[in-house]
Coordinates of C-alpha atoms in Angstrom, one line a residue:
Chain A
X1 CA 0.0 0.0 0.0
X2 CA 1.2 3.6 -0.7
X3 CA 2.3 5.9 2.1
X4 CA 0.4 9.0 3.4
X5 CA 2.6 11.5 1.5
X6 CA 2.2 9.5 -1.7
X7 CA -1.6 9.5 -1.1
X8 CA -1.5 13.3 -0.6
X9 CA 0.4 13.9 -3.9
X10 CA -1.9 11.6 -5.9
X11 CA -5.1 13.0 -4.5
X12 CA -4.0 16.7 -4.9
X13 CA -2.8 15.9 -8.5
X14 CA -6.1 14.2 -9.3
X15 CA -8.0 17.2 -7.9
X16 CA -5.9 19.7 -9.9
X17 CA -6.4 17.8 -13.1
X18 CA -4.8 19.5 -16.2
X19 CA -3.3 22.1 -13.9
X20 CA -1.4 19.6 -11.8
X21 CA 2.3 20.5 -11.8
X22 CA 5.1 20.6 -9.1
X23 CA 4.6 24.1 -7.6
X24 CA 0.8 23.9 -7.7
X25 CA 0.8 20.4 -6.0
X26 CA 3.2 21.8 -3.4
X27 CA 0.9 24.7 -2.6
X28 CA -2.1 22.5 -2.2
X29 CA -0.3 20.0 0.0
X30 CA 0.9 22.8 2.3
X31 CA -2.6 24.3 2.5
X32 CA -4.1 20.9 3.3
X33 CA -1.4 19.9 5.9
X34 CA -0.7 23.4 7.3
X35 CA 3.0 22.4 7.1
X36 CA 5.9 23.2 4.8
X37 CA 6.4 20.8 1.9
X38 CA 10.0 20.7 0.8
X39 CA 10.9 20.6 -2.9
X40 CA 13.2 17.6 -2.2
X41 CA 10.4 15.5 -0.6
X42 CA 8.0 16.5 -3.4
X43 CA 10.1 15.6 -6.4
X44 CA 11.7 12.5 -4.8
X45 CA 8.2 11.1 -4.0
X46 CA 6.9 12.1 -7.5
X47 CA 9.8 10.1 -9.0
X48 CA 9.0 7.2 -6.8
X49 CA 5.3 7.0 -7.6
X50 CA 6.1 7.5 -11.3
X51 CA 8.3 4.4 -11.2
X52 CA 5.5 2.6 -9.5
X53 CA 3.2 3.6 -12.4
X54 CA 0.8 5.6 -10.3
X55 CA 1.5 8.9 -12.1
X56 CA 3.1 10.1 -15.4
X57 CA 5.0 13.3 -15.7
X58 CA 6.1 15.4 -18.7
X59 CA 7.9 18.8 -19.1
X60 CA 5.4 21.6 -19.6
X61 CA 5.7 24.9 -21.3
X62 CA 7.7 27.7 -19.7
X63 CA 5.8 30.7 -18.4
X64 CA 6.8 34.3 -17.5
X65 CA 5.7 33.8 -13.9
X66 CA 8.4 31.1 -13.6
X67 CA 11.1 33.3 -15.1
X68 CA 10.7 31.5 -18.4
X69 CA 11.5 28.1 -16.9
X70 CA 9.6 24.9 -17.6
X71 CA 7.4 23.0 -15.2
X72 CA 6.8 19.3 -14.5
X73 CA 3.2 18.4 -15.3
X74 CA 1.7 15.5 -13.5
X75 CA -1.1 13.2 -14.6
X76 CA -2.6 10.5 -12.3
X77 CA -3.0 7.0 -13.9
X78 CA -5.8 4.6 -13.3
X79 CA -3.5 2.5 -11.2
X80 CA -2.7 5.7 -9.1
X81 CA -6.4 6.3 -8.5
X82 CA -7.0 2.8 -7.5
X83 CA -4.0 2.9 -5.1
X84 CA -5.4 6.2 -3.6
X85 CA -8.8 4.6 -3.1
X86 CA -7.4 1.6 -1.4
X87 CA -5.4 3.9 1.0
X88 CA -8.5 6.0 1.8
X89 CA -10.6 2.9 2.4
X90 CA -8.0 1.4 4.7
X91 CA -7.7 4.6 6.7
X92 CA -11.5 5.0 6.9
X93 CA -11.8 1.4 8.1
X94 CA -9.0 1.8 10.7
X95 CA -10.5 5.1 11.9
X96 CA -14.0 3.8 12.6
X97 CA -14.9 4.3 16.2
X98 CA -11.4 5.4 17.0
X99 CA -11.3 7.7 20.0
X100 CA -8.6 9.9 18.5
X101 CA -10.7 10.7 15.5
X102 CA -12.8 13.9 15.8
X103 CA -16.6 13.4 15.4
X104 CA -19.2 16.1 14.4
X105 CA -21.6 17.1 17.2
X106 CA -25.2 15.7 17.3
X107 CA -27.4 17.2 14.6
X108 CA -24.4 18.5 12.6
X109 CA -23.0 16.9 9.5
Chain B
X1 CA 17.1 37.6 -3.3
X2 CA 20.5 39.1 -3.0
X3 CA 23.1 38.6 -5.8
X4 CA 25.1 36.3 -3.5
X5 CA 22.0 34.1 -2.8
X6 CA 21.3 33.9 -6.6
X7 CA 24.9 32.9 -7.2
X8 CA 24.9 30.2 -4.5
X9 CA 21.5 29.0 -5.8
X10 CA 22.8 28.7 -9.4
X11 CA 25.9 26.9 -8.2
X12 CA 24.1 24.4 -6.0
X13 CA 21.5 23.7 -8.7
X14 CA 24.3 22.7 -11.1
X15 CA 24.5 19.4 -9.1
X16 CA 21.0 18.6 -10.4
X17 CA 20.2 17.1 -13.8
X18 CA 19.4 19.8 -16.4
X19 CA 15.6 19.0 -16.5
X20 CA 15.4 19.0 -12.7
X21 CA 17.3 22.2 -12.4
X22 CA 15.0 24.2 -14.7
X23 CA 11.9 22.9 -13.0
X24 CA 13.1 23.5 -9.4
X25 CA 14.4 27.0 -10.2
X26 CA 11.1 27.8 -11.9
X27 CA 9.2 26.6 -8.8
X28 CA 11.4 28.8 -6.5
X29 CA 10.7 31.8 -8.7
X30 CA 7.0 31.1 -8.8
X31 CA 6.7 30.6 -5.0
X32 CA 8.8 33.7 -4.3
X33 CA 11.0 31.9 -1.8
X34 CA 13.9 33.7 -0.1
X35 CA 17.5 32.9 -0.5
X36 CA 18.3 30.7 2.5
X37 CA 15.0 28.7 2.2
X38 CA 15.5 28.2 -1.6
X39 CA 19.1 27.1 -1.0
X40 CA 18.0 24.6 1.6
X41 CA 15.3 23.2 -0.7
X42 CA 17.8 22.8 -3.6
X43 CA 20.4 21.2 -1.5
X44 CA 17.8 18.9 0.1
X45 CA 16.8 17.7 -3.3
X46 CA 20.4 17.2 -4.4
X47 CA 21.1 15.1 -1.2
X48 CA 18.0 13.0 -1.7
X49 CA 18.9 12.4 -5.4
X50 CA 22.4 11.4 -4.5
X51 CA 21.3 9.2 -1.6
X52 CA 19.2 7.0 -4.0
X53 CA 22.5 6.1 -5.9
X54 CA 23.6 4.0 -2.9
X55 CA 21.2 1.4 -4.1
X56 CA 23.3 1.0 -7.3
X57 CA 26.1 -1.5 -7.2
X58 CA 28.2 0.7 -9.4
X59 CA 28.4 3.4 -6.7
X60 CA 30.0 0.9 -4.3
X61 CA 32.3 -0.5 -7.0
X62 CA 33.6 3.0 -7.8
X63 CA 34.0 3.8 -4.1
X64 CA 35.8 0.6 -3.1
X65 CA 37.6 -0.1 -6.3
X66 CA 39.0 3.3 -7.1
X67 CA 38.1 6.3 -4.9
X68 CA 39.0 4.9 -1.5
X69 CA 42.4 3.2 -2.5
X70 CA 43.6 6.1 -4.5
X71 CA 42.4 8.7 -2.1
X72 CA 44.1 6.9 0.7
X73 CA 47.3 6.6 -1.3
X74 CA 47.2 10.3 -2.3
X75 CA 46.8 11.4 1.4
X76 CA 49.8 9.3 2.4
X77 CA 51.9 10.6 -0.5
X78 CA 50.8 14.1 0.5
X79 CA 51.9 13.5 4.1
X80 CA 55.2 12.2 2.9
X81 CA 55.8 15.2 0.6
X82 CA 54.8 17.7 3.2
X83 CA 57.0 16.1 5.9
X84 CA 60.0 16.0 3.6
X85 CA 59.6 19.7 2.7
X86 CA 58.8 20.6 6.3
X87 CA 62.3 19.4 7.3
X88 CA 63.9 21.7 4.7
X89 CA 61.5 24.6 5.6
X90 CA 62.5 24.3 9.3
X91 CA 66.2 24.2 8.4
X92 CA 66.2 27.3 6.1
X93 CA 63.2 29.3 7.4
X94 CA 63.1 28.8 11.1
X95 CA 66.9 28.8 11.3
X96 CA 67.7 31.4 8.7
X97 CA 71.0 33.2 8.7
X98 CA 71.9 35.7 6.0
X99 CA 75.5 34.5 6.2
X100 CA 74.3 31.3 4.5
X101 CA 74.1 33.1 1.2
X102 CA 77.9 33.5 1.1
X103 CA 78.5 29.8 1.6
X104 CA 78.9 27.7 -1.6
X105 CA 77.7 24.6 0.3
X106 CA 74.4 26.3 0.8
X107 CA 73.8 26.8 -2.9
X108 CA 75.0 23.3 -3.6
X109 CA 72.5 21.9 -1.1
X110 CA 69.7 24.0 -2.6
X111 CA 70.6 22.8 -6.1
X112 CA 70.5 19.2 -4.7
X113 CA 67.2 19.0 -3.0
X114 CA 65.1 21.9 -4.4
X115 CA 64.4 20.3 -7.8
X116 CA 63.4 17.0 -6.1
X117 CA 61.0 18.9 -3.7
X118 CA 59.6 20.9 -6.7
X119 CA 59.1 17.8 -8.8
X120 CA 57.4 16.0 -5.8
X121 CA 54.8 18.8 -5.5
X122 CA 54.2 18.9 -9.3
X123 CA 53.8 15.1 -9.3
X124 CA 51.4 15.3 -6.3
X125 CA 49.3 17.9 -8.0
X126 CA 49.2 16.0 -11.3
X127 CA 48.3 12.7 -9.6
X128 CA 45.5 14.4 -7.7
X129 CA 44.2 16.1 -10.9
X130 CA 44.3 12.7 -12.6
X131 CA 42.5 10.9 -9.9
X132 CA 39.9 13.7 -9.7
X133 CA 39.4 13.6 -13.5
X134 CA 38.8 9.8 -13.5
X135 CA 36.5 10.0 -10.5
X136 CA 34.4 12.7 -12.3
X137 CA 34.4 10.8 -15.6
X138 CA 32.9 7.6 -14.0
X139 CA 29.4 9.0 -13.8
X140 CA 27.9 12.4 -14.5
X141 CA 24.8 11.5 -12.4
X142 CA 26.9 10.5 -9.4
X143 CA 29.3 13.4 -9.8
X144 CA 28.5 15.2 -6.4
X145 CA 28.4 11.8 -4.6
X146 CA 31.8 10.7 -6.0
X147 CA 33.2 14.1 -5.2
X148 CA 32.0 13.9 -1.6
X149 CA 33.4 10.3 -1.3
X150 CA 36.8 11.5 -2.6
X151 CA 37.0 14.3 -0.1
X152 CA 35.9 12.0 2.7
X153 CA 38.3 9.3 1.7
X154 CA 41.2 11.9 1.6
X155 CA 40.3 13.0 5.1
X156 CA 40.1 9.5 6.4
X157 CA 43.4 8.7 4.7
X158 CA 44.9 11.6 6.7
X159 CA 43.4 10.4 10.0
X160 CA 44.2 6.7 9.5
X161 CA 47.8 6.8 8.4
X162 CA 49.5 3.6 7.1
X163 CA 50.3 1.4 10.0
X164 CA 53.8 0.2 10.6
X165 CA 53.1 -3.3 9.3
X166 CA 52.7 -1.9 5.8
X167 CA 56.2 -0.2 5.9
X168 CA 57.9 -3.1 4.1
X169 CA 55.4 -2.7 1.2
X170 CA 54.8 1.0 1.0
X171 CA 57.7 3.3 0.4
X172 CA 56.0 6.0 2.5
X173 CA 58.4 6.6 5.4
X174 CA 58.0 10.3 6.2
X175 CA 61.0 11.0 8.4
X176 CA 58.8 11.7 11.5
X177 CA 60.1 8.6 13.2
X178 CA 63.8 9.6 12.8
X179 CA 65.0 11.1 16.1
X180 CA 67.1 13.7 14.2
X181 CA 63.9 15.3 12.9
X182 CA 62.3 15.7 16.3
X183 CA 62.9 19.5 16.6
X184 CA 61.0 19.9 13.3
X185 CA 57.9 18.0 14.3
X186 CA 57.9 19.3 17.8
X187 CA 56.5 22.5 16.3
X188 CA 52.7 22.2 15.9
X189 CA 52.8 24.1 12.6
X190 CA 54.9 21.4 10.9
X191 CA 53.3 18.6 12.7
X192 CA 49.6 19.5 12.2
X193 CA 48.9 22.5 10.1
X194 CA 51.5 22.2 7.3
X195 CA 50.4 18.7 6.2
X196 CA 46.8 19.9 6.0
X197 CA 47.7 23.0 4.0
X198 CA 49.6 20.8 1.5
X199 CA 46.7 18.3 1.3
X200 CA 44.3 21.1 0.7
X201 CA 46.4 23.0 -1.9
X202 CA 48.1 20.2 -3.7
X203 CA 45.5 17.3 -3.5
X204 CA 42.0 18.5 -2.8
X205 CA 42.0 21.6 -5.1
X206 CA 43.6 19.8 -8.1
X207 CA 41.4 16.8 -7.6
X208 CA 38.2 18.9 -7.6
X209 CA 39.5 20.9 -10.6
X210 CA 40.1 17.6 -12.4
X211 CA 36.6 16.5 -11.6
X212 CA 35.1 19.6 -13.0
X213 CA 37.2 19.3 -16.2
X214 CA 36.0 15.8 -16.7
X215 CA 32.4 17.1 -17.1
X216 CA 33.4 19.1 -20.2
X217 CA 34.2 16.3 -22.6
X218 CA 31.3 16.8 -24.9
X219 CA 32.4 17.5 -28.5
X220 CA 35.7 15.7 -28.2
X221 CA 36.5 12.9 -30.6
X222 CA 36.3 9.3 -29.5
X223 CA 40.0 8.7 -30.4
X224 CA 41.1 11.6 -28.2
X225 CA 39.0 10.4 -25.3
X226 CA 40.5 6.9 -25.7
X227 CA 44.0 8.3 -25.8
X228 CA 43.3 10.5 -22.7
X229 CA 41.9 7.5 -20.8
X230 CA 45.1 5.5 -21.5
X231 CA 47.3 8.4 -20.4
X232 CA 45.3 8.9 -17.2
X233 CA 45.4 5.2 -16.5
X234 CA 49.2 5.2 -17.0
X235 CA 49.5 8.2 -14.6
X236 CA 47.3 6.4 -12.0
X237 CA 49.3 3.2 -12.3
X238 CA 52.5 5.2 -11.9
X239 CA 51.1 6.7 -8.7
X240 CA 50.7 3.3 -7.2
X241 CA 53.9 1.7 -8.6
X242 CA 56.2 4.7 -7.7
X243 CA 55.3 4.4 -4.1
X244 CA 55.7 0.6 -3.6
X245 CA 58.9 -0.4 -1.9
X246 CA 59.0 -3.5 -4.1
X247 CA 59.9 -1.5 -7.1
X248 CA 62.2 1.0 -5.4
X249 CA 65.4 -0.9 -6.3
X250 CA 64.5 -0.7 -10.0
X251 CA 63.5 3.0 -10.0
X252 CA 67.0 4.5 -10.2
X253 CA 65.6 7.4 -12.3
X254 CA 62.5 7.9 -10.1
X255 CA 62.8 11.7 -10.4
X256 CA 62.4 11.3 -14.1
X257 CA 59.5 8.9 -13.7
X258 CA 57.7 11.5 -11.6
X259 CA 57.4 13.6 -14.7
X260 CA 55.2 10.8 -16.1
X261 CA 52.5 12.0 -13.6
X262 CA 52.1 15.1 -15.8
X263 CA 51.2 13.1 -19.0
X264 CA 47.5 12.9 -18.4
X265 CA 46.9 16.6 -17.6
X266 CA 49.3 17.7 -20.4
X267 CA 47.5 15.6 -23.0
X268 CA 44.1 16.9 -21.8
X269 CA 45.1 20.6 -21.9
X270 CA 46.9 20.2 -25.2
X271 CA 43.9 18.4 -26.7
X272 CA 41.6 21.2 -25.4
X273 CA 43.9 23.9 -27.0
X274 CA 43.9 22.1 -30.3
X275 CA 40.2 21.6 -30.3
X276 CA 39.7 25.3 -29.4
X277 CA 41.9 26.2 -32.3
X278 CA 39.9 24.0 -34.7
X279 CA 36.6 25.5 -33.5
X280 CA 37.8 29.1 -33.9
X281 CA 39.3 28.3 -37.4
X282 CA 36.0 26.7 -38.3
X283 CA 34.1 29.7 -37.2
X284 CA 36.3 32.0 -39.2
X285 CA 35.9 29.8 -42.3
X286 CA 32.1 29.9 -41.9
X287 CA 32.2 33.7 -41.6
X288 CA 34.3 34.0 -44.7
X289 CA 32.1 31.7 -46.7
X290 CA 28.9 33.5 -45.7
X291 CA 30.6 36.8 -46.6
X292 CA 31.5 35.4 -50.0
X293 CA 27.9 34.2 -50.5
X294 CA 26.5 37.6 -49.7
X295 CA 28.9 39.3 -52.1
X296 CA 27.9 36.8 -54.8
X297 CA 24.2 37.5 -54.2

């Protein structure tokens, strides 16, 4: 099964769709986790999950916002989506009735 | 970002592959990161990329088969060279007397040992350059890792000097054990600092320079690269052989043989000069041809 950081990258990339590239994924991960995401961890993990066949990457077009430098576009494969679903199912199953998991108050969703 | 930060960032990003470098620098520009944080991010990625190379068998083969033995040997040769010259430095610098200049024996002694010391330092630098060049040429991808291994192995070679049991094999006696040289090595400068200065200036700097030159081999002909590889291999073999006691009896012209250490670097720089000449002549020829074409039109 994939790890939690791999799950984060795959899920965020799937949500971003055609706009999924390194810096955007990093921004989304930092917003979701409220913690810094280092470039080293991001690209090392991307390379690892690409080798596993969970994502594919390609070099995108340079943009002025990036000083005319290229970006690495990310696309999640079907295998990646399946791996992310398995991880989510496992976490949900493990979290059922766990005292450490926050629950909504009665009458609230 | 300050100009110094930008310079450091560009320098450290050169340790990444070209595609990675463009993407990472673009991400840093887009996110607006400051100098120190950007540098930490780039170096973090470099270290992670290099760490994955430890899973490759080739990394261990290069480390154990070439880097460690030659770095160890270089550090021992450096120690021997520095100790030998320390003795003469102590004699003529720490005990200087202007009257010595009027003694013919002084000049005879200088003529006797000065060329040998000079050739020793030249040979040490050339050997170091050669080892660095070969280490850098093994793998472009593992260039930072092999460089770090080389520096670490040189440091360990200094700390773990050849034990006495190897004395009958290695011709690396440095004179420290001789009681007559005790006043020299009683001084902390000659005992500790001077060997480190020599190792830094005549081993590490030439080795790292050789490593950087090895990365600029694109555009050279195959025959030149083969010839250069042979010359460098000869110089490396000479480094090992020249310092083995086993061959000492047969090396009556060892001072001349030390000149062989310069073969590799000389061939490289001559080859680069010839190639540069061809490139500039080719460019002039093209300019002349295009000028003629325009006049014809």
